[in-house]
mmCIF file of C-alpha atoms and ligand atoms in Angstrom:
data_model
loop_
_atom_site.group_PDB
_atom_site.id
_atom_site.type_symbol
_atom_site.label_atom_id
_atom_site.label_comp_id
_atom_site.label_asym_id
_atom_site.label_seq_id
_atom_site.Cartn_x
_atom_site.Cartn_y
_atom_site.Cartn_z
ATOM 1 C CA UNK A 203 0.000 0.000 0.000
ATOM 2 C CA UNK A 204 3.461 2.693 0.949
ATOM 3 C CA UNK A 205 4.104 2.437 -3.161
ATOM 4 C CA UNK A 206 0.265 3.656 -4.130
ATOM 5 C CA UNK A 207 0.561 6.398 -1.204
ATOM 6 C CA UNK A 208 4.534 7.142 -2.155
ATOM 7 C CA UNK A 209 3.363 7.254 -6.164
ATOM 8 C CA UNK A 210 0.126 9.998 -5.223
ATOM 9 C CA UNK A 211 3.180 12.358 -3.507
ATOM 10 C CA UNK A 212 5.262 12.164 -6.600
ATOM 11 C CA UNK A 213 2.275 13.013 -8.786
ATOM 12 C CA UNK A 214 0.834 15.551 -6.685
ATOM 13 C CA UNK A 215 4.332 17.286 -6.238
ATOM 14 C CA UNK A 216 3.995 17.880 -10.772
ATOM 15 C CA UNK A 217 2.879 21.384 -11.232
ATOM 16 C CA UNK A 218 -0.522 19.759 -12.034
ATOM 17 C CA UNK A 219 -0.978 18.717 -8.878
ATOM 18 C CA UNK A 220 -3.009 15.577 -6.966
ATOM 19 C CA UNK A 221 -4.386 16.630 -4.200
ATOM 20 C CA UNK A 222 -4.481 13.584 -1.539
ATOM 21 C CA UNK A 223 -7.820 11.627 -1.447
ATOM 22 C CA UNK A 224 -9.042 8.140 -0.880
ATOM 23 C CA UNK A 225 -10.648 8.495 -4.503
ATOM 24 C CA UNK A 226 -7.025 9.382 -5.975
ATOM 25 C CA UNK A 227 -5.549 6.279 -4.469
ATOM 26 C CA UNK A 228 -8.079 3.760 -5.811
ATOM 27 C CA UNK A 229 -8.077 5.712 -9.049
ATOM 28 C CA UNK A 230 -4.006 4.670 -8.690
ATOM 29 C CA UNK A 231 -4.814 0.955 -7.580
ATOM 30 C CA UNK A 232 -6.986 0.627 -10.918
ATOM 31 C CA UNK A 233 -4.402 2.128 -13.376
ATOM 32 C CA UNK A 234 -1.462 0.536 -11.996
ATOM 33 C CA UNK A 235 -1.339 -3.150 -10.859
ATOM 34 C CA UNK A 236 0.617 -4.719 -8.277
ATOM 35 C CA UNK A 237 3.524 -5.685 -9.469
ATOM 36 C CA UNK A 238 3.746 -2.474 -11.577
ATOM 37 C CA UNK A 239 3.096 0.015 -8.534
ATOM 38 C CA UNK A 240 6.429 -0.636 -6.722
ATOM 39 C CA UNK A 241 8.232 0.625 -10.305
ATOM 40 C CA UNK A 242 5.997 3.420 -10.780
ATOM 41 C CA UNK A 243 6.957 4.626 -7.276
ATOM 42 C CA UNK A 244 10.888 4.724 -8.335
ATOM 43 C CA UNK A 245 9.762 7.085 -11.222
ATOM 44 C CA UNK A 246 9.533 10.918 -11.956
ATOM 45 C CA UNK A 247 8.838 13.113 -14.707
ATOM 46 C CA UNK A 248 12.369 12.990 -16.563
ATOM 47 C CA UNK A 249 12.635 10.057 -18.913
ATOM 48 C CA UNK A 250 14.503 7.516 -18.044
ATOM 49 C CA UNK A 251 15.587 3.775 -19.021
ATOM 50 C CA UNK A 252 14.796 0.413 -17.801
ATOM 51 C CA UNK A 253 17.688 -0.719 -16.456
ATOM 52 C CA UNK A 254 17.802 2.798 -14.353
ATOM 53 C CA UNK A 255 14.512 2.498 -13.349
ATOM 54 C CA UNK A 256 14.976 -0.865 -12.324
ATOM 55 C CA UNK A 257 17.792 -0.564 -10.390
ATOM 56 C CA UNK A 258 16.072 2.608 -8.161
ATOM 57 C CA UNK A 259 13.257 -0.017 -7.509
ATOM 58 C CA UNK A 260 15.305 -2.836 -7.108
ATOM 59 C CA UNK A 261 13.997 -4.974 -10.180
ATOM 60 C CA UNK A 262 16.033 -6.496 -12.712
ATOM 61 C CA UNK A 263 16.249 -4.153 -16.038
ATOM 62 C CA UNK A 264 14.859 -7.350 -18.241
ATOM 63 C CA UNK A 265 11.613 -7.614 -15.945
ATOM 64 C CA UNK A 266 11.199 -4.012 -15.475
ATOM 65 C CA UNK A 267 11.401 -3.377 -19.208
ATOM 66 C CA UNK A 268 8.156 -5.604 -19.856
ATOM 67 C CA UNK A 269 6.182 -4.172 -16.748
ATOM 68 C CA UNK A 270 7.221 -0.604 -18.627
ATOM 69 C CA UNK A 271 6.202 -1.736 -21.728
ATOM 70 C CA UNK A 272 2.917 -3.254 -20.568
ATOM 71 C CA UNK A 273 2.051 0.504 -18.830
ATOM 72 C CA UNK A 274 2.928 2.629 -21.364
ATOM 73 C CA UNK A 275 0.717 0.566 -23.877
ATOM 74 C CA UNK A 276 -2.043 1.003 -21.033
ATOM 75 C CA UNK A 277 -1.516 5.034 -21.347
ATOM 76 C CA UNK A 278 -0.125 4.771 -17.783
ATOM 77 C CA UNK A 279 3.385 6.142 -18.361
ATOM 78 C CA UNK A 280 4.940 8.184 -20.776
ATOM 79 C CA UNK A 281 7.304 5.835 -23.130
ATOM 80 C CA UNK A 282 9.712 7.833 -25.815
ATOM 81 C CA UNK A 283 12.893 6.438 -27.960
ATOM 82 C CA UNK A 284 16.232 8.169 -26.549
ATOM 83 C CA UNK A 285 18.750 7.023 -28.438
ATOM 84 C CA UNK A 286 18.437 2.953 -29.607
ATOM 85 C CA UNK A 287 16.439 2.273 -26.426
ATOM 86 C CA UNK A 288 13.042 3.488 -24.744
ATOM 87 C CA UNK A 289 12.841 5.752 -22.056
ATOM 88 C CA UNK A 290 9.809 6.112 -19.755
ATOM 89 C CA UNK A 291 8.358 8.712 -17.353
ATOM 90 C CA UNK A 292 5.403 9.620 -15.204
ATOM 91 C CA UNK A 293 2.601 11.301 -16.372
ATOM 92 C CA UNK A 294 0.599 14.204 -14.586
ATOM 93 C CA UNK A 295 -3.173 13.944 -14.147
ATOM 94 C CA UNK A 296 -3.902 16.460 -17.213
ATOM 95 C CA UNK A 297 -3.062 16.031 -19.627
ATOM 96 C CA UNK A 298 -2.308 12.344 -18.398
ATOM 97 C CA UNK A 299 -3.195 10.089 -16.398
ATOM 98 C CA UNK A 300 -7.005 11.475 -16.470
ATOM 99 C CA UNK A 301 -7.092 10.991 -20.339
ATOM 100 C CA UNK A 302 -4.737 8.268 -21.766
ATOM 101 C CA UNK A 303 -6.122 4.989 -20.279
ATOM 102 C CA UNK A 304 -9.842 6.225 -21.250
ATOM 103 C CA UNK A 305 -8.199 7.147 -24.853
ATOM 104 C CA UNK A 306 -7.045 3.088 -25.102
ATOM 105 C CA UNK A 307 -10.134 1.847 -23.857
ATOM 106 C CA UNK A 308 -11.270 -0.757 -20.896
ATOM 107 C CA UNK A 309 -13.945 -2.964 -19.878
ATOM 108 C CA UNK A 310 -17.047 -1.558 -19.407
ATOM 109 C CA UNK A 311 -17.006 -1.885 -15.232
ATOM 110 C CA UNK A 312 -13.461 -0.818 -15.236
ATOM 111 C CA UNK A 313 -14.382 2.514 -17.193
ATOM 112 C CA UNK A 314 -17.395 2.911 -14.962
ATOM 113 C CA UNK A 315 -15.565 2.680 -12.047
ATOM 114 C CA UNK A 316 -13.150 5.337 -13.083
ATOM 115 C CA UNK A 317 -15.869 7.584 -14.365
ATOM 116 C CA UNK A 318 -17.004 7.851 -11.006
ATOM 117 C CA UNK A 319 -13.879 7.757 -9.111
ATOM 118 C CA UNK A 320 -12.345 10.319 -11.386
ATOM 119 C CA UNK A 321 -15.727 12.699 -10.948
ATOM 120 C CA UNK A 322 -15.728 12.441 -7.185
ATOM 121 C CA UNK A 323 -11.894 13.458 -7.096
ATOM 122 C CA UNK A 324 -12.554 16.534 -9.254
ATOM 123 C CA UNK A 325 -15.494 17.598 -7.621
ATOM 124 C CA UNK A 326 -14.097 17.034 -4.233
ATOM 125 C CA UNK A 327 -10.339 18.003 -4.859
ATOM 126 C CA UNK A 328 -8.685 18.772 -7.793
ATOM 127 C CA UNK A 329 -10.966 20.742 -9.625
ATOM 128 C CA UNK A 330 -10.210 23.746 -6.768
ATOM 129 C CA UNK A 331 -5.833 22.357 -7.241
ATOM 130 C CA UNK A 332 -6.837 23.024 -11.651
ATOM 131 C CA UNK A 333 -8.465 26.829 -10.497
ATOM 132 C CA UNK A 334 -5.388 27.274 -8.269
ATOM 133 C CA UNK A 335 -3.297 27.881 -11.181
ATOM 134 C CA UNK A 336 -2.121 31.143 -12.311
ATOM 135 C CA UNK A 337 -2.265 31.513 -15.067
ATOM 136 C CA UNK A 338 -4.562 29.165 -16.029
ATOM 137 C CA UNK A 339 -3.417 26.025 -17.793
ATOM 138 C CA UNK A 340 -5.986 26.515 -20.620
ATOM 139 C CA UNK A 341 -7.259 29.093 -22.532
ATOM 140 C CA UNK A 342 -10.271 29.385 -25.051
ATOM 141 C CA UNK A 343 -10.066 29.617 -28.692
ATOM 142 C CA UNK A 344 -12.421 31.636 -30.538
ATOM 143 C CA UNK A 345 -14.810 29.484 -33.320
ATOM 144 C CA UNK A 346 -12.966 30.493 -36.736
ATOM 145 C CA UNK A 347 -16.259 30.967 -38.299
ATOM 146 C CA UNK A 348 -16.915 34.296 -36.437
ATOM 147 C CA UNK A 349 -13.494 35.574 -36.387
ATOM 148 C CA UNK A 350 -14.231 39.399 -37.268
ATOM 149 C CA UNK A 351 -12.389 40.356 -40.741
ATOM 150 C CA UNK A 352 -12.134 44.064 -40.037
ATOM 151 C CA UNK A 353 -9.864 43.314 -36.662
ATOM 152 C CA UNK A 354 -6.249 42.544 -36.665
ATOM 153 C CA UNK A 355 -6.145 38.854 -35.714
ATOM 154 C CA UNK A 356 -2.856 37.551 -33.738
ATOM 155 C CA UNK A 357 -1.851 34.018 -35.114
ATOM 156 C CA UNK A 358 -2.232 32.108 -31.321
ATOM 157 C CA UNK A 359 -5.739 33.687 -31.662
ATOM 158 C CA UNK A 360 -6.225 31.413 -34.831
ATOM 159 C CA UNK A 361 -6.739 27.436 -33.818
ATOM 160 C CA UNK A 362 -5.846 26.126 -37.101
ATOM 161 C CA UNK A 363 -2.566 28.685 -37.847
ATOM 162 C CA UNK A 364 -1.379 27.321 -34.202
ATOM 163 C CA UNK A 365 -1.896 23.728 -35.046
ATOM 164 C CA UNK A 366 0.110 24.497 -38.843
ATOM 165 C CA UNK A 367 3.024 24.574 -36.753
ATOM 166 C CA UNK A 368 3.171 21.399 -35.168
ATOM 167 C CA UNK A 369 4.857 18.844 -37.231
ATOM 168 C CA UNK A 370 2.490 15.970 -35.857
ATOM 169 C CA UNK A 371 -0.941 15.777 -35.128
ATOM 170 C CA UNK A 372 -3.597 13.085 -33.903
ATOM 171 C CA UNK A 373 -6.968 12.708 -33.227
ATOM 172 C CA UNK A 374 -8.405 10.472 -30.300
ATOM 173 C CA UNK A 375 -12.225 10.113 -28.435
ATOM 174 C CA UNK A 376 -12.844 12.363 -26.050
ATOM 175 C CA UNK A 377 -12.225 11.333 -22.610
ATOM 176 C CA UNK A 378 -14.275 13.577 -20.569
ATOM 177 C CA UNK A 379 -17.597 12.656 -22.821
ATOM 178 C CA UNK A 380 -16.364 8.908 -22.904
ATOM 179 C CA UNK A 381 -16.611 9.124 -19.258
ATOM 180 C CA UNK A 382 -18.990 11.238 -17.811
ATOM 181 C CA UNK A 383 -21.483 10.470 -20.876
ATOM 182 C CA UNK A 384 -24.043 13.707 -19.960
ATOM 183 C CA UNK A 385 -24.438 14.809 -23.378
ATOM 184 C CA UNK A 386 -24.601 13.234 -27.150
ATOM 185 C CA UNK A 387 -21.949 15.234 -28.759
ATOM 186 C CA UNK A 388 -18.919 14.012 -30.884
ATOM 187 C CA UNK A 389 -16.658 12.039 -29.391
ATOM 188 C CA UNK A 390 -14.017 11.724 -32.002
ATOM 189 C CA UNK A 391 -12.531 15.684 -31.516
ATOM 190 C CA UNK A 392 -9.960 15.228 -29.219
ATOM 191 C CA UNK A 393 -6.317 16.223 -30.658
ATOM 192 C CA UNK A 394 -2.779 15.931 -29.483
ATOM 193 C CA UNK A 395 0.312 17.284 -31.448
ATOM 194 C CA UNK A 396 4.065 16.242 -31.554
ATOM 195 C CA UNK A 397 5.200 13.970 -28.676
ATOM 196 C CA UNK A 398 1.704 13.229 -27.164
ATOM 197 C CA UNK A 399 0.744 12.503 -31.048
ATOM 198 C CA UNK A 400 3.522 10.055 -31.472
ATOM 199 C CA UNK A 401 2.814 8.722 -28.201
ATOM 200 C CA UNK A 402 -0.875 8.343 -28.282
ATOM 201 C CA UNK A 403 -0.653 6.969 -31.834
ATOM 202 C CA UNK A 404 2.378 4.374 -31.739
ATOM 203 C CA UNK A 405 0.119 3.261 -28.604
ATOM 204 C CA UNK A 406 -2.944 2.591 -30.361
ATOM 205 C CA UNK A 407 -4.900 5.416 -28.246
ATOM 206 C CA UNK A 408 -5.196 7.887 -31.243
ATOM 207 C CA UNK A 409 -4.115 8.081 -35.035
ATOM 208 C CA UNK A 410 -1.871 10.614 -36.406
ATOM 209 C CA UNK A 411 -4.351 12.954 -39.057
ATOM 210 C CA UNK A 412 -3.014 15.676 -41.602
ATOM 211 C CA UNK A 413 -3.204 18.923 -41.103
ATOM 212 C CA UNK A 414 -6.344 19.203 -43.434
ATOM 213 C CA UNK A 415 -8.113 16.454 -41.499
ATOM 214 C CA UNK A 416 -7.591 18.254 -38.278
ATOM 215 C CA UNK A 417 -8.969 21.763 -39.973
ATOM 216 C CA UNK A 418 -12.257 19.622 -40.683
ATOM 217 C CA UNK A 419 -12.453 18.228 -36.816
ATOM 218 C CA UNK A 420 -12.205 22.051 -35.895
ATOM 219 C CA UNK A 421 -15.364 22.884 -37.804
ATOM 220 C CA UNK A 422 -17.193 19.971 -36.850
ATOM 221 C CA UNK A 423 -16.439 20.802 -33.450
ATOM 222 C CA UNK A 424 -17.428 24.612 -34.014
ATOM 223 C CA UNK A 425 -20.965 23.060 -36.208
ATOM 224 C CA UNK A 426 -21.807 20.724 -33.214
ATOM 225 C CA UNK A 427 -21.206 23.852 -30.247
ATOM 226 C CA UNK A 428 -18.060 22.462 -28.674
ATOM 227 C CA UNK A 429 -15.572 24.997 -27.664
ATOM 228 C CA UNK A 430 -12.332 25.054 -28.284
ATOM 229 C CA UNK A 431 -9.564 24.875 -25.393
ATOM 230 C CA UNK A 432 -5.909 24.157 -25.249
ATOM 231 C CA UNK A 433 -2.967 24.856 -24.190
ATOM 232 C CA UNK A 434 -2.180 28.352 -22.762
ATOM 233 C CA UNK A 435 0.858 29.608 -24.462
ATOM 234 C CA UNK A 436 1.639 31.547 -27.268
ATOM 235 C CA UNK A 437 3.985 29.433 -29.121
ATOM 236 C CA UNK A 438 2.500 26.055 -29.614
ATOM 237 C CA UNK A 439 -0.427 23.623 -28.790
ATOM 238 C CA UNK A 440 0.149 20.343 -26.669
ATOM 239 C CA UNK A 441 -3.029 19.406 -27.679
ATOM 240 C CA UNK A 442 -6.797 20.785 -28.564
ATOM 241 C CA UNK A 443 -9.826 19.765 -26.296
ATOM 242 C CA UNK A 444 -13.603 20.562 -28.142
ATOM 243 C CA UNK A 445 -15.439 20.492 -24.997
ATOM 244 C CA UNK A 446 -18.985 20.574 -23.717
ATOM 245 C CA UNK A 447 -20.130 22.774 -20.667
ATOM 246 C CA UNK A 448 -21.518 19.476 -19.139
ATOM 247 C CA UNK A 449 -18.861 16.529 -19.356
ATOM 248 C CA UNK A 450 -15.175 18.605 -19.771
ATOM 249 C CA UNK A 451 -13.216 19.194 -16.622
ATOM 250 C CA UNK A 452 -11.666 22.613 -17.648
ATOM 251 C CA UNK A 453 -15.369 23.615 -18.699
ATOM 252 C CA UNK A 454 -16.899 22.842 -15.996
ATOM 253 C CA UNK A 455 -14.560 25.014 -13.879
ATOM 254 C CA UNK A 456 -16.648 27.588 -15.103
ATOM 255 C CA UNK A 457 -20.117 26.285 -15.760
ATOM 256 C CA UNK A 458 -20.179 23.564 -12.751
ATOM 257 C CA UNK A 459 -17.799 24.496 -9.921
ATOM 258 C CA UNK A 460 -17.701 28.215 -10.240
ATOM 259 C CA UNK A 461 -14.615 29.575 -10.816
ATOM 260 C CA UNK A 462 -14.569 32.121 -13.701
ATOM 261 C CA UNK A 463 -11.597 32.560 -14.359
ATOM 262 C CA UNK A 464 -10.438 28.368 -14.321
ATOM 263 C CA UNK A 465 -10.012 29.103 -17.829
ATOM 264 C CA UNK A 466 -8.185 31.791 -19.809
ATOM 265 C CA UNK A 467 -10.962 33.533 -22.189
ATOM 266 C CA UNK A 468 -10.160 34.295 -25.422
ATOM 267 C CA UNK A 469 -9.196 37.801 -26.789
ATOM 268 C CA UNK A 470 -12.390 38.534 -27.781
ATOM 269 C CA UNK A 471 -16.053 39.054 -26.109
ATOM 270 C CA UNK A 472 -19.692 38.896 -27.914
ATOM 271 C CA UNK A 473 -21.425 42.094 -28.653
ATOM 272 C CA UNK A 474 -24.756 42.149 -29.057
ATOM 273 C CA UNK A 475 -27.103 43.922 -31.187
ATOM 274 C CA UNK A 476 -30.700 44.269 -29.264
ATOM 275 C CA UNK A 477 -31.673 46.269 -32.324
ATOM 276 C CA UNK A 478 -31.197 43.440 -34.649
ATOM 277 C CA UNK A 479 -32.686 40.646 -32.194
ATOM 278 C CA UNK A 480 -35.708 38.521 -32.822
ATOM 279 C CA UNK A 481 -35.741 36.743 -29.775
ATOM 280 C CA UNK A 482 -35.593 33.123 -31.797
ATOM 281 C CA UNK A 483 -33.688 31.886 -28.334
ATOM 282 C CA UNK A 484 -30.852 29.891 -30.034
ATOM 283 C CA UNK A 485 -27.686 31.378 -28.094
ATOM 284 C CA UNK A 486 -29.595 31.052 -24.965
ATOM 285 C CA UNK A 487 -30.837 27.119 -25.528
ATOM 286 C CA UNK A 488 -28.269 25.770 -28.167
ATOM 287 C CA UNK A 489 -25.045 27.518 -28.549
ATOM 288 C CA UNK A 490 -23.741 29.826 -25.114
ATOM 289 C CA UNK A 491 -21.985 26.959 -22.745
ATOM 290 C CA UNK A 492 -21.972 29.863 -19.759
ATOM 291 C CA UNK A 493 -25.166 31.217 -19.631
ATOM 292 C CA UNK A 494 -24.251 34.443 -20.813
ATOM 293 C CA UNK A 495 -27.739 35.435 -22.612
ATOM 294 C CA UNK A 496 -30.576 35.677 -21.047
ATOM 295 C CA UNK A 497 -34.430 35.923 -21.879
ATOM 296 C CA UNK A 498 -36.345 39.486 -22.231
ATOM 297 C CA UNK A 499 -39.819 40.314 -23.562
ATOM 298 C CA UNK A 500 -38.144 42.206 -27.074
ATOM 299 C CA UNK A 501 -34.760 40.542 -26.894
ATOM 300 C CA UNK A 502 -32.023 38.615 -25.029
ATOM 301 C CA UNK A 503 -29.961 40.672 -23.044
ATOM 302 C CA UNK A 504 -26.365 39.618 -22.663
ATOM 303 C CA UNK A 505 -24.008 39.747 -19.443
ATOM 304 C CA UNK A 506 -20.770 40.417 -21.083
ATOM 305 C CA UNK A 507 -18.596 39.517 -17.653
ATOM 306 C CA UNK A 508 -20.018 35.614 -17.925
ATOM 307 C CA UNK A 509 -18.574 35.922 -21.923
ATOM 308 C CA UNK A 510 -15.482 33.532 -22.458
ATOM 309 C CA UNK A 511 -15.228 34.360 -26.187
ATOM 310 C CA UNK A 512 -16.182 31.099 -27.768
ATOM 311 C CA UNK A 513 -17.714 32.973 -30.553
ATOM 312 C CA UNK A 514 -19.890 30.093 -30.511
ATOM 313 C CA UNK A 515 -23.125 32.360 -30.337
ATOM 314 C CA UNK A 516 -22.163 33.769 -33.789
ATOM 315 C CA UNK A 517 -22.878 31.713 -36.737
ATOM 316 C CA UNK A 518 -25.628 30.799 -35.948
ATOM 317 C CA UNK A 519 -27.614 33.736 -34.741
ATOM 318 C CA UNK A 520 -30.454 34.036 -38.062
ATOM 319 C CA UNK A 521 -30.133 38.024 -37.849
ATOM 320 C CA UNK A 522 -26.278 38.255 -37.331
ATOM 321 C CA UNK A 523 -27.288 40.716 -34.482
ATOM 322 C CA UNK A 524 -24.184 38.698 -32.402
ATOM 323 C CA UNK A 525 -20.313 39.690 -33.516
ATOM 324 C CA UNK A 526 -17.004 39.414 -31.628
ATOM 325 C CA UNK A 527 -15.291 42.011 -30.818
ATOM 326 C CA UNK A 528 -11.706 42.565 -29.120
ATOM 327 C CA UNK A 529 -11.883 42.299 -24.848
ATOM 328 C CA UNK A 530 -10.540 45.129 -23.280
ATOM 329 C CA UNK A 531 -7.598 44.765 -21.395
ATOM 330 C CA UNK A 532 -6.749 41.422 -22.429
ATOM 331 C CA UNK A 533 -3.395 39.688 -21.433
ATOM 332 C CA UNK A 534 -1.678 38.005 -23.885
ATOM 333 C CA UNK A 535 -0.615 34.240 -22.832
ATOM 334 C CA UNK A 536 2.600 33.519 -21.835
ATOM 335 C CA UNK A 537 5.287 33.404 -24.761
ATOM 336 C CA UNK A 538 5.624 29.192 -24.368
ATOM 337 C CA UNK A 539 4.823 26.562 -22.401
ATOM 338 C CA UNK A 540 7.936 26.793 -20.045
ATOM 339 C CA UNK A 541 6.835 30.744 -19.281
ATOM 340 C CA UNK A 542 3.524 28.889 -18.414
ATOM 341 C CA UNK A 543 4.929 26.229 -16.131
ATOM 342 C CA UNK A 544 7.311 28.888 -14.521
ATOM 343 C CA UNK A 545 4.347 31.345 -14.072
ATOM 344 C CA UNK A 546 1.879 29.077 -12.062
ATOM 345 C CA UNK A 547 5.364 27.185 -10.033
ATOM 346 C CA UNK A 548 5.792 30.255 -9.248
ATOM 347 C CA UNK A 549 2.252 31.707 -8.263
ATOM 348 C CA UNK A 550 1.735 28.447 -6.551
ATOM 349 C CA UNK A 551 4.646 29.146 -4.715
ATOM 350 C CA UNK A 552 3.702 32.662 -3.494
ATOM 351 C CA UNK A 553 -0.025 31.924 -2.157
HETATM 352 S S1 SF4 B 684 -29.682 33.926 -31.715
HETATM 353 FE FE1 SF4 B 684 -29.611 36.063 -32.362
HETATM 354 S S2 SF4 B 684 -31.731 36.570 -32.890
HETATM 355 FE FE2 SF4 B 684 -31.810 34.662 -31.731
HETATM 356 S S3 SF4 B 684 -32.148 35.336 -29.615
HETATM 357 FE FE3 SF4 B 684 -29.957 35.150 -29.861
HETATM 358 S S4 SF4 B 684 -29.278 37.205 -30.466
HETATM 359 FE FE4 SF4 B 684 -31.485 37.148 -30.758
HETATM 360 S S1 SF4 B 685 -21.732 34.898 -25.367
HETATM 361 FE FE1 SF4 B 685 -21.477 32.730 -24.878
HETATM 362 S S2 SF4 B 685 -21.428 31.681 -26.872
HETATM 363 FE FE2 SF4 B 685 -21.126 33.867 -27.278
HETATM 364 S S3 SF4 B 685 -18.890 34.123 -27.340
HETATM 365 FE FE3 SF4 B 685 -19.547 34.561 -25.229
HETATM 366 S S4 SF4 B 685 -19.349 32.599 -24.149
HETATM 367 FE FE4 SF4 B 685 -19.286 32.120 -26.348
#
């Protein structure tokens, strides 16, 4: 039992986070077996071999090897080629640990099980350790569709110009919806780039797309109301959620647990025409995931504070009287991912 209790400190001290919990450590029981635990608990975030990894847990490198082998394929660990030989490492909870092993697939009471293990641990713990970071991890991308054309547009505004940088891409089920199964929409939107593509595809939990193929998931994702999310840096996606206000984690910061700001919003913000209205009650039933509208007897009335910039509400308001426009005051991400991880470390750090 020390190596499940040993392995939840290691995880929890990844700038992620896992807060302590008696859900966390069954969570850990399911995804790593005995047998597999006590190597696990030798591990860290920095690659490393099996003979290394062996020898810190006191297993020979031939035996560790296959128990590495046998968890990466699960979406357990990390696994990468360094040099002639594979390397392995832990993985955080998100993007991890909460989403590979659903990605692969498990038995139907297995999955259950998570599902609700995994829900009870964010609503309990870590959704409050996600909305303790600062800057947020994510941030929202505006739908392309109602990009204004008469506004200078920044390229890490633009979802698809972001993901025409990253030389790999793949596409896997989502694991919130796969999970928490509140809602009917698409599953097969999730997207990972470079590493976590190779990873994910060599490992039969996605399959590396083109670049084309991805630009159609985006617009199925904007036609079906899913909002776009990823990674909050200026330089480069790790990967591209499409979520739903009633299944996604980092949604449901802001539409279940109340934190508004759990998520970065986008540069822009909805305007609203009353004017041009005709009350038809789309953005308020089918298309704003945080309740921004609301009813009135001529028009909808919008709060503009609740407004996370999805742009969502856009193309598909009959009278255009909805538009984006730029946020005032908006902070620009930080310039990469390592300006991210140093920003909340160090936030984290000074609370
Ligand atoms: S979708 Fe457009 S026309 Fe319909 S209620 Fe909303 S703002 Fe008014
Ligand atoms: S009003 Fe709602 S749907 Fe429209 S951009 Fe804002 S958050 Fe998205």
């Amino acid at each position: 039992m020390h190596h499940y209790h040993k392995l939840q400190g290691i995880i929890g001290a990844h700038p992620v986070g896992a807060p302590k919990s008696e859900e966390y450590l069954e969570i850990l029981k399911i995804l790593f077996r005995p047998g597999e635990v006590e190597l696990a608990a030798a591990m860290d975030f920095k690659l490393r071999k099996a003979g290394e990894i062996g020898d810190r847990a006191g297993i020979d490198a031939d035996h560790a090897r296959e128990h590495l082998e046998e968890m990466a394929d699960r979406g357990v660990l990390l696994a990468k080629r360094v040099g002639e030989e594979m390397a392995y490492a832990l993985l955080p909870n998100y993007p991890g640990l909460f989403e590979y092993p659903v990605m692969k697939g498990t038995d139907p009471a297995t999955e259950r099980r998570l599902a609700e293990l995994w829900h009870a641990y964010y609503m309990k713990d870590m959704a409050a350790e996600l909305a303790s970071a600062s800057p947020p991890w994510n941030r929202v991308f505006p739908a392309e569709e109602a990009l204004p054309e008469e506004i200078e547009i920044l390229p890490y505004e633009v979802v698809t110009r972001m993901m025409a940088k990253n030389e790999a891409i793949a596409l896997a089920n989502c694991p919130c919806r796969t999970l928490a199964k509140n809602c009917e929409k698409p599953l097969d939107v999730c997207l990972a780039f470079d590493g976590a593509a190779r990873f994910l595809a060599e490992r039969g939990m996605a399959r590396l797309i083109t670049l084309e193929e991805a630009r159609e998931v985006i617009a199925k994702a904007e036609t079906a109301g899913l909002v776009h999310t990823g990674s909050n840096n200026a330089e480069r996606l790790l990967f591209l959620c499409n979520c739903c206000p009633c299944c996604c984690h980092f949604l449901m910061l802001i539409t279940r647990k109340g934190y508004p700001d759990g998520l970065a919003k986008s540069s822009y913000r909805a305007r609203l025409d009353a004017e041009e209205c005709i009350n038809c009650g789309i953005c308020i039933e089918e298309r704003c995931p945080v309740g921004a509208f609301a009813e009135g007897d001529e028009a909808v009335s919008l709060d503009v504070s609740k407004c996370i910039g999805c742009g969502l509400c856009v193309s598909t308001c009959p009278t255009g009287a909805i538009t984006l426009e730029k946020r005032d005051g908006y902070q620009p991400p930080p310039a990469d991912i390592n300006a991210l991880v140093q920003q909340v470390v160090r936030n984290k750090a000074a609370k």
